[in-house]
Amino acid sequence: FKITEFEPDMSLREAIEKSGYSQSEIARMMGISRQTLSRWVTGKVKPRMASLRKLAEICGIDYKKLI
């Protein structure tokens, strides 16, 4: 029996789309580049927990949905 990687309840892309903000707006609110946010959304880079919490707060969701 193999344990697979845990899938979050909501993807970063979904959270951003539901927020009504653009990636550029969220990046500006977070103080990061749009490219950094894009790398998180595409899965090329994993954001730190503090960044996930801040993103969830901006999107109006519980950060636990993203982990």
Short mmCIF file of C-alpha atoms in Angstrom, two decimals:
data_model
loop_
_atom_site.label_atom_id
_atom_site.label_comp_id
_atom_site.label_asym_id
_atom_site.label_seq_id
_atom_site.Cartn_x
_atom_site.Cartn_y
_atom_site.Cartn_z
CA PHE A 1 0.00 0.00 0.00
CA LYS A 2 1.47 3.27 -1.16
CA ILE A 3 0.73 6.64 0.40
CA THR A 4 0.22 9.29 -2.24
CA GLU A 5 0.88 12.97 -1.80
CA PHE A 6 -1.96 14.80 -0.05
CA GLU A 7 -4.05 16.93 -2.40
CA PRO A 8 -5.24 20.28 -1.04
CA ASP A 9 -8.98 21.00 -0.93
CA MET A 10 -8.46 23.96 -3.21
CA SER A 11 -5.72 24.84 -5.66
CA LEU A 12 -4.03 28.22 -5.54
CA ARG A 13 -5.49 28.92 -8.97
CA GLU A 14 -9.03 28.22 -7.72
CA ALA A 15 -8.51 30.39 -4.64
CA ILE A 16 -7.27 33.29 -6.75
CA GLU A 17 -10.11 32.96 -9.27
CA LYS A 18 -12.72 32.89 -6.51
CA SER A 19 -11.17 35.94 -4.83
CA GLY A 20 -12.05 38.19 -7.75
CA TYR A 21 -8.52 39.61 -7.78
CA SER A 22 -6.02 39.18 -10.59
CA GLN A 23 -2.67 37.51 -9.96
CA SER A 24 -1.03 40.91 -10.39
CA GLU A 25 -3.28 42.47 -7.74
CA ILE A 26 -2.66 39.65 -5.28
CA ALA A 27 1.09 39.76 -5.89
CA ARG A 28 1.07 43.51 -5.21
CA MET A 29 -0.94 43.03 -1.98
CA MET A 30 1.51 40.34 -0.86
CA GLY A 31 4.61 42.34 -1.76
CA ILE A 32 5.88 39.72 -4.21
CA SER A 33 6.37 39.67 -7.97
CA ARG A 34 3.65 38.36 -10.26
CA GLN A 35 6.22 35.86 -11.53
CA THR A 36 6.68 34.45 -8.03
CA LEU A 37 2.93 34.02 -7.61
CA SER A 38 2.75 32.42 -11.05
CA ARG A 39 5.44 29.90 -10.04
CA TRP A 40 3.36 28.99 -6.97
CA VAL A 41 0.20 28.59 -9.06
CA THR A 42 1.92 26.36 -11.62
CA GLY A 43 3.58 24.28 -8.90
CA LYS A 44 7.13 25.13 -9.96
CA VAL A 45 7.82 26.51 -6.48
CA LYS A 46 6.04 25.83 -3.20
CA PRO A 47 5.24 28.89 -1.10
CA ARG A 48 6.18 29.05 2.58
CA MET A 49 3.44 28.58 5.16
CA ALA A 50 3.41 32.29 6.05
CA SER A 51 2.84 33.13 2.39
CA LEU A 52 0.02 30.59 2.12
CA ARG A 53 -1.64 32.12 5.16
CA LYS A 54 -1.38 35.61 3.71
CA LEU A 55 -2.70 34.45 0.33
CA ALA A 56 -5.63 32.68 1.99
CA GLU A 57 -6.43 35.81 4.01
CA ILE A 58 -6.48 37.94 0.84
CA CYS A 59 -8.68 35.36 -0.91
CA GLY A 60 -11.02 35.15 2.07
CA ILE A 61 -10.55 31.45 2.75
CA ASP A 62 -9.11 29.29 5.52
CA TYR A 63 -5.44 28.62 4.77
CA LYS A 64 -6.00 24.95 5.67
CA LYS A 65 -7.88 24.56 2.37
CA LEU A 66 -4.60 25.26 0.56
CA ILE A 67 -2.44 22.73 2.40
#
